[in-house]
XYZ file of N, CA and C in Angstrom:
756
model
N 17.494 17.794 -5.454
C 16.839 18.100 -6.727
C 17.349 17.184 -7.834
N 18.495 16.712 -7.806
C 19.358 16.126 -9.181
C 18.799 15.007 -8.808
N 18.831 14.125 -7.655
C 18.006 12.836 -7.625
C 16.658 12.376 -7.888
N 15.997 13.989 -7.279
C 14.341 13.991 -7.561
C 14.255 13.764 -9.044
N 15.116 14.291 -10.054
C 15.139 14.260 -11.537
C 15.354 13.242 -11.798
N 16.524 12.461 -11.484
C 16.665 11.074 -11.889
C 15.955 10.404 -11.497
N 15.106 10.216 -10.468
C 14.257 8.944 -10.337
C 13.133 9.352 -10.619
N 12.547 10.626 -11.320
C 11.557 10.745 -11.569
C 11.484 11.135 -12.976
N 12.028 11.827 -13.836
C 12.063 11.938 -15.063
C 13.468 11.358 -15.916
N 14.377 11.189 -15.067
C 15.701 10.706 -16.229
C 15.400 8.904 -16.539
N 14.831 8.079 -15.307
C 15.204 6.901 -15.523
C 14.085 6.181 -16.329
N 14.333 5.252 -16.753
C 13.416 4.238 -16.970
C 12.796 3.555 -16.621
N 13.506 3.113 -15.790
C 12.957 2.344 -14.542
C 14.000 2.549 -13.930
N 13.343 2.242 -12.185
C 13.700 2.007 -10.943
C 13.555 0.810 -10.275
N 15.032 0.515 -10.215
C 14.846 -0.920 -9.307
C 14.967 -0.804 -7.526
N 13.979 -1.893 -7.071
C 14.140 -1.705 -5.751
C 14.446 -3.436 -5.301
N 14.772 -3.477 -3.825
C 14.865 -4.594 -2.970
C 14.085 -4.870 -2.179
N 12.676 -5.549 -2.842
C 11.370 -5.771 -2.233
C 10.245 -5.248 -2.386
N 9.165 -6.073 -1.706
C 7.981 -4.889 -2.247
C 7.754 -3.998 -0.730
N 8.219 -3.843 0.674
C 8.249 -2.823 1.157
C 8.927 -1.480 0.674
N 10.321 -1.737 0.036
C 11.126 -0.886 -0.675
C 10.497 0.090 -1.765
N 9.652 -0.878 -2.288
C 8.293 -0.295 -3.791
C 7.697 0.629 -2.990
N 6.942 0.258 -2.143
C 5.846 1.259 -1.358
C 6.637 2.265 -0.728
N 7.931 2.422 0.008
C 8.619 3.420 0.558
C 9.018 4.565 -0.370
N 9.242 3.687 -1.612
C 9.585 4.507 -2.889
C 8.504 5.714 -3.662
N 7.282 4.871 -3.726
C 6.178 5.252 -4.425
C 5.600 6.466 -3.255
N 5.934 5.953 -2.005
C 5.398 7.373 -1.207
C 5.738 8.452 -0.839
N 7.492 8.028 -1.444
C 7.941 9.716 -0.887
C 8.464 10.294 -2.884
N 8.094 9.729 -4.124
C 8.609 9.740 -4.997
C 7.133 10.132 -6.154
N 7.217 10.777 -6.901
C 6.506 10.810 -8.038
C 6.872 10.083 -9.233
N 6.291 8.981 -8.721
C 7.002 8.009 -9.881
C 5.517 6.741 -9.968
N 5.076 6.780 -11.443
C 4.334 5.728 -11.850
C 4.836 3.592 -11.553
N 3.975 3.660 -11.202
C 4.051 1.913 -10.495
C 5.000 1.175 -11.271
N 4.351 1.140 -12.918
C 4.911 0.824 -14.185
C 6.577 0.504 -14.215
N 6.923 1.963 -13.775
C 8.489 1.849 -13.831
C 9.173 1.709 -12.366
N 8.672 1.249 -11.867
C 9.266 0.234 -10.557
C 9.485 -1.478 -10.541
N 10.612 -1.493 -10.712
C 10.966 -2.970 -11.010
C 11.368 -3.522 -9.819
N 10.893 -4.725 -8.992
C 11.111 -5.135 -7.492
C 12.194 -6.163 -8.145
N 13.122 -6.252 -7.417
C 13.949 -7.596 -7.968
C 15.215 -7.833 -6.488
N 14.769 -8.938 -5.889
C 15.447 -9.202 -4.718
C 17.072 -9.493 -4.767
N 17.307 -8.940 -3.510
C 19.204 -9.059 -3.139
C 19.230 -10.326 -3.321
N 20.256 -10.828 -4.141
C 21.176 -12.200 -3.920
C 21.290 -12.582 -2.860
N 21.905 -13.660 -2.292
C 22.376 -14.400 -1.334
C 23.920 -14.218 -1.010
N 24.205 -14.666 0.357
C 25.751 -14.603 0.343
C 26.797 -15.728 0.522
N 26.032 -16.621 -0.187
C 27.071 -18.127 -0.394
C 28.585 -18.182 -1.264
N 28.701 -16.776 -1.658
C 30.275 -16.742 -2.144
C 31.262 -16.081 -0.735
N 30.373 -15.872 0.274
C 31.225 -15.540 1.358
C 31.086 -16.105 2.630
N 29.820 -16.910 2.447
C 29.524 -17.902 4.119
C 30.437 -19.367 3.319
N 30.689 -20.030 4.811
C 31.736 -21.401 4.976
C 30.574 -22.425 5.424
N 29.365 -22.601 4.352
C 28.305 -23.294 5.015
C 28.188 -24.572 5.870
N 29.611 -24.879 5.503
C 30.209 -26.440 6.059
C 31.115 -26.326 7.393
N 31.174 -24.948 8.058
C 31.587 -24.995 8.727
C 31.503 -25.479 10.266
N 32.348 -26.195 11.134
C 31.990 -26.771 12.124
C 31.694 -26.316 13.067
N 30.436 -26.539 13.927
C 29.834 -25.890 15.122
C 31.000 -25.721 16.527
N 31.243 -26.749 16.281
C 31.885 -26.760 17.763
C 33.511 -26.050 17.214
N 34.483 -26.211 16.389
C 35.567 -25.297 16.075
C 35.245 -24.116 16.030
N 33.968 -23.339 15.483
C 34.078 -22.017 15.721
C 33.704 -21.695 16.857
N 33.357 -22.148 17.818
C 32.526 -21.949 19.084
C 34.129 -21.993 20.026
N 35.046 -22.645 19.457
C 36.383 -22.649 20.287
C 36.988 -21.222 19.970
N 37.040 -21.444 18.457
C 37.918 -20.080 18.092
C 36.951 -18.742 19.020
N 36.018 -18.474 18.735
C 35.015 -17.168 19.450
C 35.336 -17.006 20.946
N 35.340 -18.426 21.770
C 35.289 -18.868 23.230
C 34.218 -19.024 23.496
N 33.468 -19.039 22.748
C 31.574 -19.955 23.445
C 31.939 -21.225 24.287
N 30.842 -21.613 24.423
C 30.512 -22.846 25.095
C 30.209 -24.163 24.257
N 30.873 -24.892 23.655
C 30.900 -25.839 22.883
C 29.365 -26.407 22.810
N 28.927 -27.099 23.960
C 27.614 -27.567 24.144
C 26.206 -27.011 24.137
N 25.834 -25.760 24.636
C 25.073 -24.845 25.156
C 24.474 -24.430 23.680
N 22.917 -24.403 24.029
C 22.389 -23.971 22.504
C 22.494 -22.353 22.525
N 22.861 -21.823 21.568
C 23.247 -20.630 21.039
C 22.173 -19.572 19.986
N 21.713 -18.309 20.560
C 21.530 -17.620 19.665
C 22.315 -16.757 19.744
N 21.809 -16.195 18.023
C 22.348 -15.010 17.547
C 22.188 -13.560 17.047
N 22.597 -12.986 17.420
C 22.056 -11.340 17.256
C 23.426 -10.692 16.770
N 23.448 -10.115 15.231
C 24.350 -10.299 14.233
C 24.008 -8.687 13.581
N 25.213 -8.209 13.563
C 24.713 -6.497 12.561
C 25.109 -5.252 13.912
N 24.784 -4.349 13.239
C 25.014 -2.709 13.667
C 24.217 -3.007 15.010
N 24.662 -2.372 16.022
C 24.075 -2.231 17.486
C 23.175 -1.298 17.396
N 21.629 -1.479 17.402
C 21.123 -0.219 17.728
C 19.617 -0.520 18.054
N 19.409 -0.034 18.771
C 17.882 -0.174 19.798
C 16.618 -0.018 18.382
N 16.662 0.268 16.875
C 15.622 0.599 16.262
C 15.536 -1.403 16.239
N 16.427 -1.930 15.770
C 16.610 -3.330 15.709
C 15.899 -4.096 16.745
N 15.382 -4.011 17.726
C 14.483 -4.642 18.616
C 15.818 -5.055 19.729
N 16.551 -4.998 19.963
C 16.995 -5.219 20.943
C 16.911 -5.101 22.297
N 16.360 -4.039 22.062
C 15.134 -3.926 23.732
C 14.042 -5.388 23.954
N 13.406 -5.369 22.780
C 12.633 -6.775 22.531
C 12.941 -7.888 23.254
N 14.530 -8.001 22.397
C 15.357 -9.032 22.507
C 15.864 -9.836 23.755
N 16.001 -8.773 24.735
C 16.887 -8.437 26.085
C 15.818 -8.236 27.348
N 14.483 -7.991 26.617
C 13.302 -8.352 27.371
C 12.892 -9.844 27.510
N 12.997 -10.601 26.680
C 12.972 -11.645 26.527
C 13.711 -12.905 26.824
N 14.841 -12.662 26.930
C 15.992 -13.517 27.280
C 16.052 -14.103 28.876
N 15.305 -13.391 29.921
C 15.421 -14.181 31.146
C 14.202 -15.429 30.825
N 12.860 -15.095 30.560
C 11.929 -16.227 29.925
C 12.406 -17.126 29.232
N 13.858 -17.053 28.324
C 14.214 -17.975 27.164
C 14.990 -18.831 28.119
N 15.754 -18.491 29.426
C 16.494 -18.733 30.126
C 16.033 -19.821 31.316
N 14.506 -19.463 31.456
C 14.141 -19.703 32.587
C 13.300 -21.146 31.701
N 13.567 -21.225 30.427
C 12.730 -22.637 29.757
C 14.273 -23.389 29.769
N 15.290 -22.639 29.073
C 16.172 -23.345 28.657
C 17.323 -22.714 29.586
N 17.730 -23.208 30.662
C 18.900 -22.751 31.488
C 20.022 -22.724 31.392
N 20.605 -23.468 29.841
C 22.131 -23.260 29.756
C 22.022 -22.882 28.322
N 21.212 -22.084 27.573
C 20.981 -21.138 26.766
C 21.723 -20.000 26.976
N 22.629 -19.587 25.522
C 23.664 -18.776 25.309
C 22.920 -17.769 24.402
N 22.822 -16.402 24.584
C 22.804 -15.420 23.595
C 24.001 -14.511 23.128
N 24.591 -14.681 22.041
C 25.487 -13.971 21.611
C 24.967 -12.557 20.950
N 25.813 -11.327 21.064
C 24.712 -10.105 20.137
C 26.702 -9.710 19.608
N 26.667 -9.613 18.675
C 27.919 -9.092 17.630
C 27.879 -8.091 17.336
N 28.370 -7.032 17.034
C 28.726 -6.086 15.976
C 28.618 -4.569 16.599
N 29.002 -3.918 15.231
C 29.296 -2.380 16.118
C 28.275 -1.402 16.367
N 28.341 -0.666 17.395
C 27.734 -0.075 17.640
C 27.477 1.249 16.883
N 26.089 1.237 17.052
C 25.316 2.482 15.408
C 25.791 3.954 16.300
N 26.354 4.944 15.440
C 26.550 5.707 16.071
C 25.670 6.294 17.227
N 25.968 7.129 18.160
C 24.993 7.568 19.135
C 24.635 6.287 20.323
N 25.062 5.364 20.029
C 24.678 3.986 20.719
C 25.951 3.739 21.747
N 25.797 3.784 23.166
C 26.774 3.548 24.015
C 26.619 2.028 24.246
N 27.677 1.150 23.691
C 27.712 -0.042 23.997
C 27.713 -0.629 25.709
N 28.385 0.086 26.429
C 28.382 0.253 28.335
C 27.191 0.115 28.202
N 25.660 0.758 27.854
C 24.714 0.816 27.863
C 23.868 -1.031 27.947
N 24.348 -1.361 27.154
C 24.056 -3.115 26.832
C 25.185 -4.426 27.754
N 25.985 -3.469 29.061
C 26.589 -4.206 29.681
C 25.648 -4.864 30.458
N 26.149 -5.943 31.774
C 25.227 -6.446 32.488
C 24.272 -6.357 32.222
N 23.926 -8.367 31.017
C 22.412 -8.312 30.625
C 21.934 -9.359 30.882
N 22.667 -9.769 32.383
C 22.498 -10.917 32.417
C 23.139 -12.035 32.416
N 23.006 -12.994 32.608
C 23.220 -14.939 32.233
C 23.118 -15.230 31.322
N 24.258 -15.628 30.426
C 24.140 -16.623 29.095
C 24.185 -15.384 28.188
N 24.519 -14.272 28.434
C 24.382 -13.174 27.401
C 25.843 -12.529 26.733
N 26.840 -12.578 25.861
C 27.845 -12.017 25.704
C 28.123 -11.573 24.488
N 28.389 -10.106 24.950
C 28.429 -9.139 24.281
C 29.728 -8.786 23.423
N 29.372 -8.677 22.184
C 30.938 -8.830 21.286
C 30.795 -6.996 20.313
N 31.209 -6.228 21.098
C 30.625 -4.876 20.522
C 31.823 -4.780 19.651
N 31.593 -4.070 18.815
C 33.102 -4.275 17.638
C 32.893 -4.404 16.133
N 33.575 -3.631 15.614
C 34.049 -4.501 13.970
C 34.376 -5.745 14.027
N 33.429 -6.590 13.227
C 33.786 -8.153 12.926
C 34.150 -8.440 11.644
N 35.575 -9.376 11.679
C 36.108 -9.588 10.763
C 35.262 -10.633 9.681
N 35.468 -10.717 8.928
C 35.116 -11.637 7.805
C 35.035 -13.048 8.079
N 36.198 -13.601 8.546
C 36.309 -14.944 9.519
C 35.599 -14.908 10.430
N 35.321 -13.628 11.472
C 34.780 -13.906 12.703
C 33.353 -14.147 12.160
N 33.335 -13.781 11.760
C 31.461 -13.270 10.990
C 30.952 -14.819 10.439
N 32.022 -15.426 10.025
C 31.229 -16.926 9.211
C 31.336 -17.744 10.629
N 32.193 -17.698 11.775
C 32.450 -18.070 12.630
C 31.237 -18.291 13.820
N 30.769 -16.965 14.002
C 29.581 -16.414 14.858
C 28.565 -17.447 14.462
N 27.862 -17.227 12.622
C 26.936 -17.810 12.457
C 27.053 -19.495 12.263
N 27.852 -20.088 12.071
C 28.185 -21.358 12.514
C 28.389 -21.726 13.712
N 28.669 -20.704 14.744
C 28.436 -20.518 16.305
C 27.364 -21.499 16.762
N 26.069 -20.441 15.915
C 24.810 -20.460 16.432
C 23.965 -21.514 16.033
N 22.474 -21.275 16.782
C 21.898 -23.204 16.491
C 20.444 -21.797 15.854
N 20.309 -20.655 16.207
C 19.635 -20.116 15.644
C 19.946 -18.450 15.613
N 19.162 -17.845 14.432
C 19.004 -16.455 14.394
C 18.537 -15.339 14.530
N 18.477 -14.648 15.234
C 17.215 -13.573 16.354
C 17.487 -12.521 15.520
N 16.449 -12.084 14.851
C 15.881 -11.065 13.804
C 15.053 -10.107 14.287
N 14.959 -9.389 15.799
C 13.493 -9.049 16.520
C 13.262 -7.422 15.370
N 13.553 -7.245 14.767
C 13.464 -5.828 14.053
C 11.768 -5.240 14.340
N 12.074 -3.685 14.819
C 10.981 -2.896 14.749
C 9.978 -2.768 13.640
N 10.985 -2.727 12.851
C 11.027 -2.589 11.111
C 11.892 -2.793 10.159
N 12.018 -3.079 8.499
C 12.672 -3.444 8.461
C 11.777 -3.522 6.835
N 12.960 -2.828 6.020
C 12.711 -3.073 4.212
C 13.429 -4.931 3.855
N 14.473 -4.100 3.558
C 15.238 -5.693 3.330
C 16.522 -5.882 4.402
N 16.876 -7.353 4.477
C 18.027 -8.059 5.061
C 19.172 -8.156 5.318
N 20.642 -7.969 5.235
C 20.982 -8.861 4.983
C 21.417 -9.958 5.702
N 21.278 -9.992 7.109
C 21.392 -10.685 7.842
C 20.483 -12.004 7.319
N 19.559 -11.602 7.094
C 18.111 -12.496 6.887
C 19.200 -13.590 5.822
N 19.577 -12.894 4.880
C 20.447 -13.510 3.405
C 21.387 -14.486 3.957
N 21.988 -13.624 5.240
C 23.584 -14.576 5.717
C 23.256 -15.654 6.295
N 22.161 -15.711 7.231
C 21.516 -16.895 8.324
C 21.538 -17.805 7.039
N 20.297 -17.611 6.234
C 19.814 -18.748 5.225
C 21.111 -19.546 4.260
N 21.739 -18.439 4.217
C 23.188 -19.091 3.331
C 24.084 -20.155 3.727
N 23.935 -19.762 5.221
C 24.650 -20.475 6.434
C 24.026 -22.096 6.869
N 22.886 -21.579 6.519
C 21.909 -22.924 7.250
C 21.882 -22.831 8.033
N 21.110 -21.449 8.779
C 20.510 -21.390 10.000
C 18.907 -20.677 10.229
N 18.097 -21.469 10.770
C 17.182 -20.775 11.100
C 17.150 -19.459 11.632
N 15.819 -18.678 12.248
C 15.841 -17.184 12.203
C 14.707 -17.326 13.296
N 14.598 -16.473 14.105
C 13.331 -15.874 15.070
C 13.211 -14.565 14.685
N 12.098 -13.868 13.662
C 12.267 -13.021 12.875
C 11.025 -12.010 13.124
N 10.887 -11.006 13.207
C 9.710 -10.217 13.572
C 9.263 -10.118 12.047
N 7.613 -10.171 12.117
C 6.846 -9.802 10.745
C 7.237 -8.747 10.404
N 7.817 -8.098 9.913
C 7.647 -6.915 9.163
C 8.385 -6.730 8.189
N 8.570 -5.808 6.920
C 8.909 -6.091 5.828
C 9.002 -7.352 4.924
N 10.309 -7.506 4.139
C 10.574 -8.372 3.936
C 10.787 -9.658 4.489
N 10.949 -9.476 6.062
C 10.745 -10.834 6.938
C 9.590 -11.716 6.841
N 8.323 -10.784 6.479
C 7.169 -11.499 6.485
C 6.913 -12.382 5.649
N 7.602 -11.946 4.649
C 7.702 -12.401 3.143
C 8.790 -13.797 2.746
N 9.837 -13.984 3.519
C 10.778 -14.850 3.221
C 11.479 -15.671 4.579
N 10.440 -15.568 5.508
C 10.654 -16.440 6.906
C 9.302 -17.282 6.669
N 9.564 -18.699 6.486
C 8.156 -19.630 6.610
C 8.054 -20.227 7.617
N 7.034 -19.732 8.643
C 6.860 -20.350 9.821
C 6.743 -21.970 9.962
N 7.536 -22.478 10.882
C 7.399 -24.009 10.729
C 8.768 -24.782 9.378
N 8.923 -23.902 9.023
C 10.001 -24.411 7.824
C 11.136 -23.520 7.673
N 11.055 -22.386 7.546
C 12.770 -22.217 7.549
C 13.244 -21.311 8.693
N 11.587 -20.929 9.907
C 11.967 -20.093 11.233
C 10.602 -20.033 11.582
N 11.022 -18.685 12.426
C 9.452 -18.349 13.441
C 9.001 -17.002 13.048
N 7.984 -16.608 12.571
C 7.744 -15.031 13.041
C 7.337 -14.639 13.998
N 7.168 -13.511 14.587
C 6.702 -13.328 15.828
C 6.229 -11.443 15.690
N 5.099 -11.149 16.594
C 4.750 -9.680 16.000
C 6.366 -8.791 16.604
N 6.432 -7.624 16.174
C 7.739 -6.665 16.165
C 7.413 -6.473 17.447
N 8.195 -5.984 18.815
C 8.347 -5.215 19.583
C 7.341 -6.530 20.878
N 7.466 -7.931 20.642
C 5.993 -8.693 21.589
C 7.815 -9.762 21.840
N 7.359 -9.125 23.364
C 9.113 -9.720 24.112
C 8.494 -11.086 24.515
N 6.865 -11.236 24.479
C 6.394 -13.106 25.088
C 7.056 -13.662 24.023
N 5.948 -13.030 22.764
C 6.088 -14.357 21.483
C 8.046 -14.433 20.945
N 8.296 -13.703 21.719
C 10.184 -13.557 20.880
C 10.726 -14.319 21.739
N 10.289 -14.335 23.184
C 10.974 -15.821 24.286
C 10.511 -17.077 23.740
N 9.168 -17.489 23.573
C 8.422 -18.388 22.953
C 9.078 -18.997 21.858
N 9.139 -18.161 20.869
C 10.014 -18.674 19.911
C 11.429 -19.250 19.795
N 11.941 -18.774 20.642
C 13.648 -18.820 20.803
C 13.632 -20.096 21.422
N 12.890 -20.035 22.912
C 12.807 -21.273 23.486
C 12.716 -22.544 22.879
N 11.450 -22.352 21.956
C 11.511 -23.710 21.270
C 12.726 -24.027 20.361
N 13.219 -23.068 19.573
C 14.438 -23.650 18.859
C 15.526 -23.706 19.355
N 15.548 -23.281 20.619
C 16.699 -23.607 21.445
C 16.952 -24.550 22.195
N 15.447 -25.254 22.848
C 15.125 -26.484 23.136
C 14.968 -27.383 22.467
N 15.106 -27.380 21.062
C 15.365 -28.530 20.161
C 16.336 -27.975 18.979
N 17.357 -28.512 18.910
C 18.271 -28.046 18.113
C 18.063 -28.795 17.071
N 17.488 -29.971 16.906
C 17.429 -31.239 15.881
C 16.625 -29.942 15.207
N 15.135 -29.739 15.531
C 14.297 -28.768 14.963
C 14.882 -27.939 14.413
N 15.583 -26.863 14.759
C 16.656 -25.724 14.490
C 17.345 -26.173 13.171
N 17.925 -26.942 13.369
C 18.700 -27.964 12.090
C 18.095 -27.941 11.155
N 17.093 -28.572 11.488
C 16.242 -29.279 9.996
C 15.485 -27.450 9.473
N 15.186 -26.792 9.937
C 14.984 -25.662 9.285
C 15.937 -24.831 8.947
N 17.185 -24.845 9.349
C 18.219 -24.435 8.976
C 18.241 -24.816 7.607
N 18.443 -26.270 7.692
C 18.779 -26.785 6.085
C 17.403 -26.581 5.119
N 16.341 -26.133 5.474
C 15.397 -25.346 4.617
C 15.649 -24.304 4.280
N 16.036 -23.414 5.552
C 16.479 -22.166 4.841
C 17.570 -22.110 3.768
N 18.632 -22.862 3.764
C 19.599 -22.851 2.903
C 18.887 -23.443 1.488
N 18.305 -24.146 1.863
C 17.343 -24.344 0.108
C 16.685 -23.440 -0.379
N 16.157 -22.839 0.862
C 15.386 -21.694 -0.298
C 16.193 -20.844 -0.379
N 17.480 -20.407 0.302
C 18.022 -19.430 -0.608
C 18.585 -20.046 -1.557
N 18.785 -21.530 -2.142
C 19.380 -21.621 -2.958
C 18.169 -21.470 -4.323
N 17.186 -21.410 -4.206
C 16.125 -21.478 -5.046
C 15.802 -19.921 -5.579
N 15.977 -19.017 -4.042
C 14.650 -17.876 -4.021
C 16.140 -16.620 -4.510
N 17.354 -16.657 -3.947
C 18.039 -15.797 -3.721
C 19.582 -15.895 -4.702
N 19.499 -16.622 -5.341
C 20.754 -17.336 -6.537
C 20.738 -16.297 -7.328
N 22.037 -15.716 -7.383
C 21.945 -14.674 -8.409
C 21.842 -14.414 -9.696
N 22.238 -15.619 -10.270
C 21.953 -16.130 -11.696
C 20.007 -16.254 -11.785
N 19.872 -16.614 -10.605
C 18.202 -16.622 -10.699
C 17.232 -15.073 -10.717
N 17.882 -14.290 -9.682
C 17.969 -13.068 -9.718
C 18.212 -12.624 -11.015
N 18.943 -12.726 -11.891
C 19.345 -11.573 -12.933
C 18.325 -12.213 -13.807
N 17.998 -13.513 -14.048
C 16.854 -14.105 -14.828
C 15.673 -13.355 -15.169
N 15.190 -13.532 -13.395
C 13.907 -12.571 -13.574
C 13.796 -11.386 -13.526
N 15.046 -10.532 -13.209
C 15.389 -9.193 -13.403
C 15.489 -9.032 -15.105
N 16.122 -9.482 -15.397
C 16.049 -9.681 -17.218
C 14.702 -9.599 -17.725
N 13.921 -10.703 -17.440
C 12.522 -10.602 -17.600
C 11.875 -9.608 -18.078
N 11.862 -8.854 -16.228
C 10.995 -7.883 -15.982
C 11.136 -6.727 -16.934
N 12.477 -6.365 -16.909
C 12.972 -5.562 -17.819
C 12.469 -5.285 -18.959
N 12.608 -6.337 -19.945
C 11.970 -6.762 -21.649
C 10.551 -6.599 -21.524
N 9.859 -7.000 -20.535
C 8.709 -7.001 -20.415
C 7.778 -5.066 -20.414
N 9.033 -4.438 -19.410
C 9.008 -3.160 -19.261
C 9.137 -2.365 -20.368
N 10.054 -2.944 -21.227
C 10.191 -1.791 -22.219
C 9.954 -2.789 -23.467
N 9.272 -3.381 -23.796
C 8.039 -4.124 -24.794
C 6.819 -3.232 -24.507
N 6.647 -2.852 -22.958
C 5.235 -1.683 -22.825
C 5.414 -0.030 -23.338
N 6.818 0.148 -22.994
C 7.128 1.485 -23.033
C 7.270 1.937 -24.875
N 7.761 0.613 -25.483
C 7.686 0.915 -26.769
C 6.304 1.109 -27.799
N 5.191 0.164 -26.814
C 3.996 0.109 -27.372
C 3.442 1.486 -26.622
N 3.561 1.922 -25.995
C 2.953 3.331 -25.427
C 3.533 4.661 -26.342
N 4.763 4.164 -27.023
C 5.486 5.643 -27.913
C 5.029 5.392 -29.400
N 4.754 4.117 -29.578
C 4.360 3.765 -31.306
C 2.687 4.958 -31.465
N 3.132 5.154 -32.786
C 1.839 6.077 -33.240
C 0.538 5.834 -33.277
C-alpha cells in the first residue's frame, strides 16, 4: 500500500530503465504516461579494464589461449535462455570445432548447478561468486557475448560486454532489441530459436576479426548512448521539461 501511494500519488515523476520498464510500469501501476520519465542505466567503464589482454586473462581463468571463446556471464538460471544456449552449442561446435563456451556465475536460487554438469565439449562451467578481477578477466576472455534471454527489461551484462569491447549474440527482446545493432555492434536472434542462436555464434566465432570490429562498435556506442554525464543531460532535460508542464497545468 505505502508504495502503491508513492508511485501513484506522492511522486512526481517516476523514473524507469527503458521503455519495456515504462510499459511493465504503466500495467501493473495507476500512473499517467506524463509522469514516467525513461532515462537509461549508465555504462560500466569505471569498472571494466577495456585494455585488457586476451590471452593473460585466458591464462589467469585457465582457458585455452587460442580457441575462440564465448560467453555466458550473470546469475545461473534457466529463465535466461540457457536451455537455448546449451541447445545450441553442439551445432556451434560442429561449424567451429575448437570453439570454447564459458557460462560464469552463481547459481539463482532453486537452481542445482550438478544440473548444468556434463554439457559437453568446449563447455566449462564456472558456477560461483565472481570476483571483480575475475569478472573483467572472463569478459576479456571472450571473442564474444551470448545474451539468449527469454526476456528481459534492462541489462547489465548488455552494459559490461559493450564497455569491454565485446560483441553480443543477444535475443530480441526488451531492451536488447533496442541497443544490439545487427551487423554492427552484434546479432539478434528470436528468444528461445536454439538454430538462429548456433547461427549466430558460429559466425562470430568463426571470424574473430568480425567479432573485433563490432566489439569496438559496441564500445562506441556505449561511449555515446550510455555515458553518464550524457545520461544525467537528458535526464535533466526531461525533467524541466516535466515540470514546465506540471506548472502550466496548476497556473489559473
Amino acid at each position: 500500500a505505502t508504495y502503491r501511494w508513492l508511485i501513484e500519488e506522492a511522486a512526481d515523476a517516476v523514473i524507469v530503465h527503458g521503455s519495456e520498464n515504462e510499459r511493465l510500469l504503466q500495467g501493473r501501476w495507476d500512473i499517467p504516461a506524463e509522469r514516467v520519465i525513461v532515462s537509461e542505466h549508465g555504462d560500466y567503464r569505471e569498472w571494466v579494464d577495456a585494455g585488457a589482454d586476451q590471452r593473460a586473462a585466458r591464462v589467469r581463468l585457465g582457458l585455452p589461449v587460442e580457441a575462440p571463446i564465448a560467453l555466458f556471464f550473470g546469475t545461473l538460471r534457466m529463465s535466461k535462455g540457457l536451455g537455448t544456449l546449451l541447445a545450441a552449442w553442439p551445432t556451434v561446435r560442429e561449424a567451429v570445432p575448437d570453439a570454447g563456451l564459458v557460462i560464469a556465475g552463481r547459481p539463482y536460487r532453486g537452481t542445482d548447478p550438478t544440473a548444468l554438469e556434463g554439457l559437453g565439449p568446449g563447455v566449462s562451467l564456472r558456477a560461483g561468486a565472481v570476483s571483480p578481477e575475475d569478472t573483467n578477466d572472463y569478459y576479456a576472455a571472450a571473442d564474444v557475448v551470448a545474451i539468449p534471454y527469454d526476456k528481459v527489461s534492462t541489462s547489465g551484462v548488455l552494459r559490461y560486454a559493450y564497455s569491454a569491447g565485446r560483441a553480443v549474440v543477444a535475443s530480441d527482446t526488451g531492451e536488447l532489441s533496442v541497443h544490439v545493432l545487427p551487423g554492427e555492434t552484434g546479432w539478434l536472434v528470436p528468444p528461445g530459436d536454439s538454430g538462429s542462436t548456433a547461427r549466430a555464434l558460429a559466425e562470430a566465432l568463426s571470424d574473430r576479426g568480425l567479432a573485433a570490429t563490432m566489439g569496438s562498435a559496441a564500445r562506441a556506442y556505449t561511449d555515446r548512448e550510455f555515458d553518464w554525464a550524457a545520461v544525467a543531460r537528458r535526464l535533466s532535460a526531461r525533467l524541466a521539461v516535466m515540470a514546465e508542464a506540471q506548472d502550466e497545468s496548476s497556473s489559473p
